[in-house]
Coordinates of C-alpha atoms in Angstrom, one line a residue:
M14 CA -0.1 0.0 0.1
N15 CA 1.3 3.5 -1.0
R16 CA 0.5 5.3 2.2
Q17 CA 0.1 9.2 2.4
A18 CA 2.3 10.9 5.0
L19 CA 0.1 13.1 6.9
I20 CA 0.3 15.8 9.7
I21 CA -3.0 17.0 11.3
D22 CA -3.1 20.4 12.9
C23 CA -6.1 20.6 15.0
D24 CA -7.9 22.4 17.9
P25 CA -10.1 19.5 19.2
G26 CA -13.1 20.4 19.3
V27 CA -15.8 17.7 18.9
D28 CA -15.8 17.7 15.2
D29 CA -11.8 17.4 15.4
A30 CA -12.3 14.6 17.5
V31 CA -14.6 12.9 14.8
A32 CA -11.7 13.5 12.3
L33 CA -8.9 12.2 14.3
M34 CA -10.9 8.9 15.2
L35 CA -11.3 8.8 10.9
A36 CA -7.5 9.3 10.8
F37 CA -6.3 6.9 13.4
G38 CA -8.2 4.1 12.1
A39 CA -7.0 4.8 8.5
N40 CA -4.3 2.3 7.1
E41 CA -3.7 4.3 4.2
L42 CA -2.4 7.2 6.3
E43 CA 0.9 7.4 7.8
L44 CA 0.2 9.8 10.7
L45 CA 3.6 11.8 11.4
A46 CA 2.4 13.8 14.0
V47 CA -0.7 15.7 15.4
T48 CA 0.0 19.3 16.0
A49 CA -2.6 21.1 18.5
V50 CA -3.4 25.1 18.3
G51 CA -5.4 27.3 20.4
G52 CA -8.9 27.6 19.0
N53 CA -12.0 26.0 19.9
V54 CA -10.6 25.8 23.7
P55 CA -7.1 27.1 25.0
V56 CA -4.2 24.9 23.4
E57 CA -3.3 23.2 26.8
K58 CA -6.7 21.9 26.4
T59 CA -6.5 21.0 22.8
A60 CA -2.9 19.2 23.1
R61 CA -4.5 17.3 26.0
N62 CA -7.6 16.5 24.2
A63 CA -5.5 15.3 21.3
R64 CA -3.8 13.0 23.5
M65 CA -7.1 11.8 25.0
L66 CA -8.3 10.8 21.8
R67 CA -4.9 9.4 20.6
Q68 CA -5.2 7.1 23.8
I69 CA -8.7 6.2 23.1
A70 CA -7.8 5.1 19.8
G71 CA -4.7 3.1 20.6
R72 CA -2.5 5.2 18.5
E73 CA 0.1 6.4 21.2
D74 CA 2.6 5.6 18.3
V75 CA 1.5 9.3 17.1
P76 CA 3.3 12.2 18.5
V77 CA 1.3 15.0 19.6
F78 CA 3.0 18.6 19.7
M79 CA 1.5 21.8 21.5
G80 CA 1.7 24.6 19.2
A81 CA 0.6 28.4 19.5
E82 CA -1.4 29.6 22.2
R83 CA -2.7 32.6 20.6
P84 CA -3.3 33.9 17.0
L85 CA -0.3 36.1 15.2
R86 CA -2.0 39.7 16.1
R87 CA -5.4 39.1 17.7
E88 CA -6.5 37.9 21.5
P89 CA -7.5 34.3 21.7
A90 CA -11.2 33.6 20.9
G91 CA -12.7 30.5 21.8
A92 CA -15.9 28.3 20.8
G93 CA -16.7 26.7 24.0
E94 CA -20.3 27.0 23.5
F95 CA -20.4 24.7 20.3
H96 CA -17.7 22.3 21.9
G97 CA -18.1 22.3 25.5
A98 CA -16.1 24.0 28.4
E99 CA -13.2 21.2 27.8
G100 CA -13.6 21.0 24.1
L101 CA -14.7 17.4 23.7
G102 CA -18.6 17.5 24.6
D103 CA -20.1 15.0 27.3
L104 CA -16.4 13.2 27.3
T105 CA -15.1 13.6 30.7
P106 CA -11.4 15.0 30.8
F107 CA -8.7 12.9 31.7
E108 CA -4.6 13.2 32.0
P109 CA -3.3 11.1 29.3
E110 CA -0.7 8.4 29.9
A111 CA 1.7 9.7 27.6
P112 CA 3.0 13.4 27.4
C113 CA 3.4 15.8 24.5
A114 CA 6.3 15.6 22.3
A115 CA 8.9 18.0 23.1
G116 CA 9.4 20.9 21.0
H117 CA 6.9 23.6 19.2
A118 CA 4.2 22.3 16.6
A119 CA 5.5 24.7 14.0
D120 CA 9.0 23.5 14.6
A121 CA 7.7 19.9 14.1
I122 CA 5.9 20.6 11.1
V123 CA 9.2 22.1 9.5
D124 CA 11.4 19.3 10.7
L125 CA 8.8 16.5 9.3
V126 CA 8.2 18.0 6.1
M127 CA 11.6 19.0 5.3
A128 CA 12.9 15.5 6.0
R129 CA 11.0 14.1 3.4
P130 CA 10.8 14.2 -0.4
E131 CA 9.1 17.2 -2.0
G132 CA 5.5 16.8 -2.2
S133 CA 5.0 13.6 0.1
V134 CA 3.6 15.1 3.2
A135 CA 0.2 16.5 3.4
L136 CA -1.1 18.5 5.9
A137 CA -4.6 18.4 7.2
V138 CA -5.5 21.7 9.0
M139 CA -8.7 22.1 11.2
G140 CA -8.0 24.8 13.4
P141 CA -7.0 28.5 12.9
L142 CA -4.0 28.5 10.6
T143 CA -1.4 29.8 13.1
N144 CA 0.9 26.9 13.4
L145 CA 1.4 26.6 9.8
A146 CA 1.9 30.4 9.2
L147 CA 4.7 30.5 12.0
A148 CA 6.0 27.3 10.5
L149 CA 6.2 29.2 6.9
R150 CA 7.9 32.3 8.7
R151 CA 10.7 29.8 9.9
E152 CA 11.2 28.1 6.7
P153 CA 9.7 29.7 3.8
A154 CA 10.8 26.9 1.5
L155 CA 8.4 24.8 3.1
A156 CA 5.4 25.9 1.2
A157 CA 7.0 24.3 -2.2
R158 CA 8.1 21.2 0.0
L159 CA 4.9 20.4 1.1
G160 CA 2.0 18.2 -0.4
P161 CA -1.6 19.2 -0.4
V162 CA -2.8 21.4 2.5
A163 CA -6.5 20.5 3.2
V164 CA -8.0 23.2 5.4
M165 CA -11.3 23.1 7.1
G166 CA -12.1 26.8 6.6
G167 CA -13.8 29.6 5.0
A168 CA -17.3 30.4 3.7
R169 CA -19.0 31.7 0.4
A170 CA -22.3 30.8 -0.6
E171 CA -23.2 29.5 2.8
G172 CA -22.4 32.8 4.9
G173 CA -20.2 32.5 8.2
N174 CA -20.8 30.7 11.3
I175 CA -19.1 33.4 13.4
T176 CA -20.1 36.6 11.5
A177 CA -22.2 37.4 9.0
S178 CA -19.6 36.2 6.5
A179 CA -16.7 34.3 8.3
E180 CA -16.3 31.2 9.2
F181 CA -14.8 30.5 12.7
N182 CA -11.1 29.0 12.0
I183 CA -10.2 31.7 9.3
W184 CA -11.9 34.7 11.7
A185 CA -9.8 33.3 14.6
D186 CA -6.6 34.0 13.1
P187 CA -6.9 35.9 9.6
E188 CA -3.6 36.9 9.5
A189 CA -2.4 33.5 9.6
A190 CA -5.0 32.4 7.1
A191 CA -3.8 35.4 4.7
E192 CA -0.2 34.4 5.2
V193 CA -0.6 30.8 4.4
L194 CA -3.1 31.5 1.2
A195 CA -0.3 33.9 -0.3
S196 CA 2.6 31.5 0.6
G197 CA 2.3 29.0 -2.5
C198 CA 1.3 26.2 -0.6
Q199 CA -1.1 23.9 -2.5
V200 CA -4.1 25.0 -0.5
V201 CA -7.6 23.4 -0.7
L202 CA -10.4 24.8 1.3
F203 CA -13.4 22.9 3.1
G204 CA -15.4 25.5 3.8
L205 CA -18.9 25.7 4.9
D206 CA -20.2 25.7 1.5
A207 CA -19.4 21.8 1.5
T208 CA -19.4 21.1 5.1
H209 CA -22.7 22.2 5.8
Q210 CA -23.7 19.4 3.2
V211 CA -22.3 16.7 5.9
R212 CA -24.4 16.6 8.6
A213 CA -25.1 14.1 11.4
T214 CA -28.7 12.6 11.2
D215 CA -29.9 10.6 13.9
E216 CA -29.6 7.4 11.4
R217 CA -26.0 8.3 10.8
I218 CA -25.2 8.7 14.4
A219 CA -27.2 5.2 15.3
T220 CA -25.0 3.8 12.5
L221 CA -21.9 4.6 14.4
E222 CA -23.1 3.7 18.0
A223 CA -24.0 0.1 16.8
I224 CA -20.6 -0.3 15.9
G225 CA -19.6 -0.5 19.3
T226 CA -15.8 -0.1 19.1
A227 CA -14.1 2.8 21.3
K228 CA -13.4 5.2 18.0
A229 CA -16.8 4.6 17.0
E230 CA -18.5 5.1 20.4
T231 CA -16.4 8.5 20.6
A232 CA -17.0 9.7 17.2
A233 CA -20.9 9.0 17.9
S234 CA -20.6 10.8 21.1
M235 CA -19.1 14.1 19.7
M236 CA -21.9 14.1 17.1
R237 CA -25.0 13.5 19.7
F238 CA -23.3 16.5 21.8
S239 CA -23.3 18.6 18.5
Q240 CA -26.8 17.7 18.0
R241 CA -28.0 18.9 21.3
I242 CA -26.1 22.0 20.9
E243 CA -27.0 23.0 17.4
R244 CA -31.0 22.1 18.4
E245 CA -30.4 24.8 21.4
I246 CA -28.6 27.5 19.8
V247 CA -29.0 27.1 15.7
G248 CA -32.5 25.4 15.7
W249 CA -30.9 22.5 13.3
D250 CA -31.8 19.2 14.0
A251 CA -28.9 17.6 12.2
P252 CA -25.5 19.4 13.0
P253 CA -23.0 19.7 10.4
V254 CA -19.8 17.9 11.0
H255 CA -16.9 19.9 9.6
D256 CA -13.4 18.8 10.3
P257 CA -13.6 15.0 9.2
C258 CA -14.0 16.5 5.5
P259 CA -10.5 17.4 4.8
V260 CA -9.1 13.9 6.2
A261 CA -12.0 12.3 4.0
W262 CA -10.7 14.1 0.6
L263 CA -7.2 12.8 1.4
L264 CA -8.5 9.2 1.6
K265 CA -11.3 9.4 -1.1
P266 CA -11.0 12.8 -3.3
E267 CA -13.9 11.3 -5.4
L268 CA -16.5 12.4 -2.2
F269 CA -16.0 15.9 -3.5
E270 CA -16.2 18.3 -6.3
L271 CA -13.6 21.2 -6.2
A272 CA -13.4 24.4 -8.3
A273 CA -10.2 25.9 -8.9
C274 CA -10.0 29.8 -7.3
H275 CA -7.8 32.4 -5.7
V276 CA -8.9 32.8 -2.1
R277 CA -7.8 36.1 -0.2
V278 CA -8.7 36.9 3.6
E279 CA -9.9 40.2 5.1
T280 CA -7.8 41.1 7.9
E281 CA -8.5 45.2 8.0
S282 CA -12.5 45.5 8.5
E283 CA -13.7 44.4 12.0
L284 CA -17.2 43.9 9.9
T285 CA -15.9 41.3 7.7
R286 CA -12.9 40.3 9.5
G287 CA -12.0 36.7 8.3
H288 CA -14.3 36.8 5.3
T289 CA -13.0 34.6 2.4
A290 CA -13.1 36.5 -1.0
V291 CA -13.3 33.3 -3.3
E292 CA -12.7 34.2 -7.0
F293 CA -13.3 31.8 -9.5
R294 CA -12.6 34.0 -12.7
R295 CA -9.0 33.4 -13.9
D296 CA -9.4 36.9 -16.0
V297 CA -10.2 38.5 -12.9
A298 CA -7.7 37.0 -10.5
G299 CA -4.9 36.3 -12.8
T300 CA -4.0 32.8 -11.3
L301 CA -6.2 30.3 -9.4
P302 CA -4.0 28.6 -7.2
H303 CA -6.2 27.1 -4.6
G304 CA -9.2 24.7 -4.4
W305 CA -12.6 25.5 -3.0
A306 CA -14.8 22.4 -2.2
V307 CA -18.3 22.9 -3.6
T308 CA -19.9 19.5 -2.9
A309 CA -19.5 17.0 -0.8
D310 CA -21.1 13.6 -0.7
A311 CA -22.3 13.0 2.7
E312 CA -23.3 9.8 2.7
G313 CA -19.8 8.7 1.1
V314 CA -18.3 10.7 3.9
F315 CA -20.2 9.0 6.8
A316 CA -19.7 5.5 5.5
L317 CA -15.9 6.2 5.4
I318 CA -16.2 7.2 9.2
A319 CA -17.9 4.2 9.9
E320 CA -15.5 1.9 7.7
K321 CA -12.5 3.5 9.7
C322 CA -14.1 3.5 12.7
A323 CA -14.7 -0.1 13.0

């Protein structure tokens, strides 16, 4: 099997947890590291949560690195109302047996990618892009060295989920997102336009619950929490499950329809902070260096989660 080398940069987070369970169960992936960033909850909690999930999945072979505790220029902003005060919904926190690996997440990204052949290491980013921006500042050659950078972030047709036009991950550190998108990395964005198509219905959650493994039970528990919170706050019966989408695309790209585009991020206006301006017209943008997920096969994504969590 030709395994895809992958680093997951995340801020667990209930949907990050589902994505990690998907990745931990996928033999097609060579997981080089999980890097944690402050986002949904502070970085001390996201790093602990990543280690908790690693232990539940029995994947202590994957190192976890702690990264940026705050955005490049902004004050930290959390989303505990959607993820729970500890970040993992109803899961009772515990101190994992294995500690974080030594060193900063940004340094780990640079070292792991630069040690491998050009284009061979993919990066899935499911939180603010601070760690990757810091890594690119340290080593600008990283942009050409990286393989695909699959980012859960952004919004266009669907509007935002933190402001009228901005999605949380981009809004939380718009400067980092702008730097990454301007760096030359092979960025593919899975924004709300696609992730809102991937919804955890009762039937899909029940399918996971029936599997009975620790990975499946954990993923299902995260979705049940999201279902309850989304009903209370937003009024949706079936919550979107955002963060598994980049990992699902790396495993089965045919589950998504992508469009070439040029994406820029608003960093000046507070009204539209973190807005992703997605331009599909080559005659306007000049070049279309990025990818934008337009559609998602929700049944296929949930079938993949069930398969890898079994």
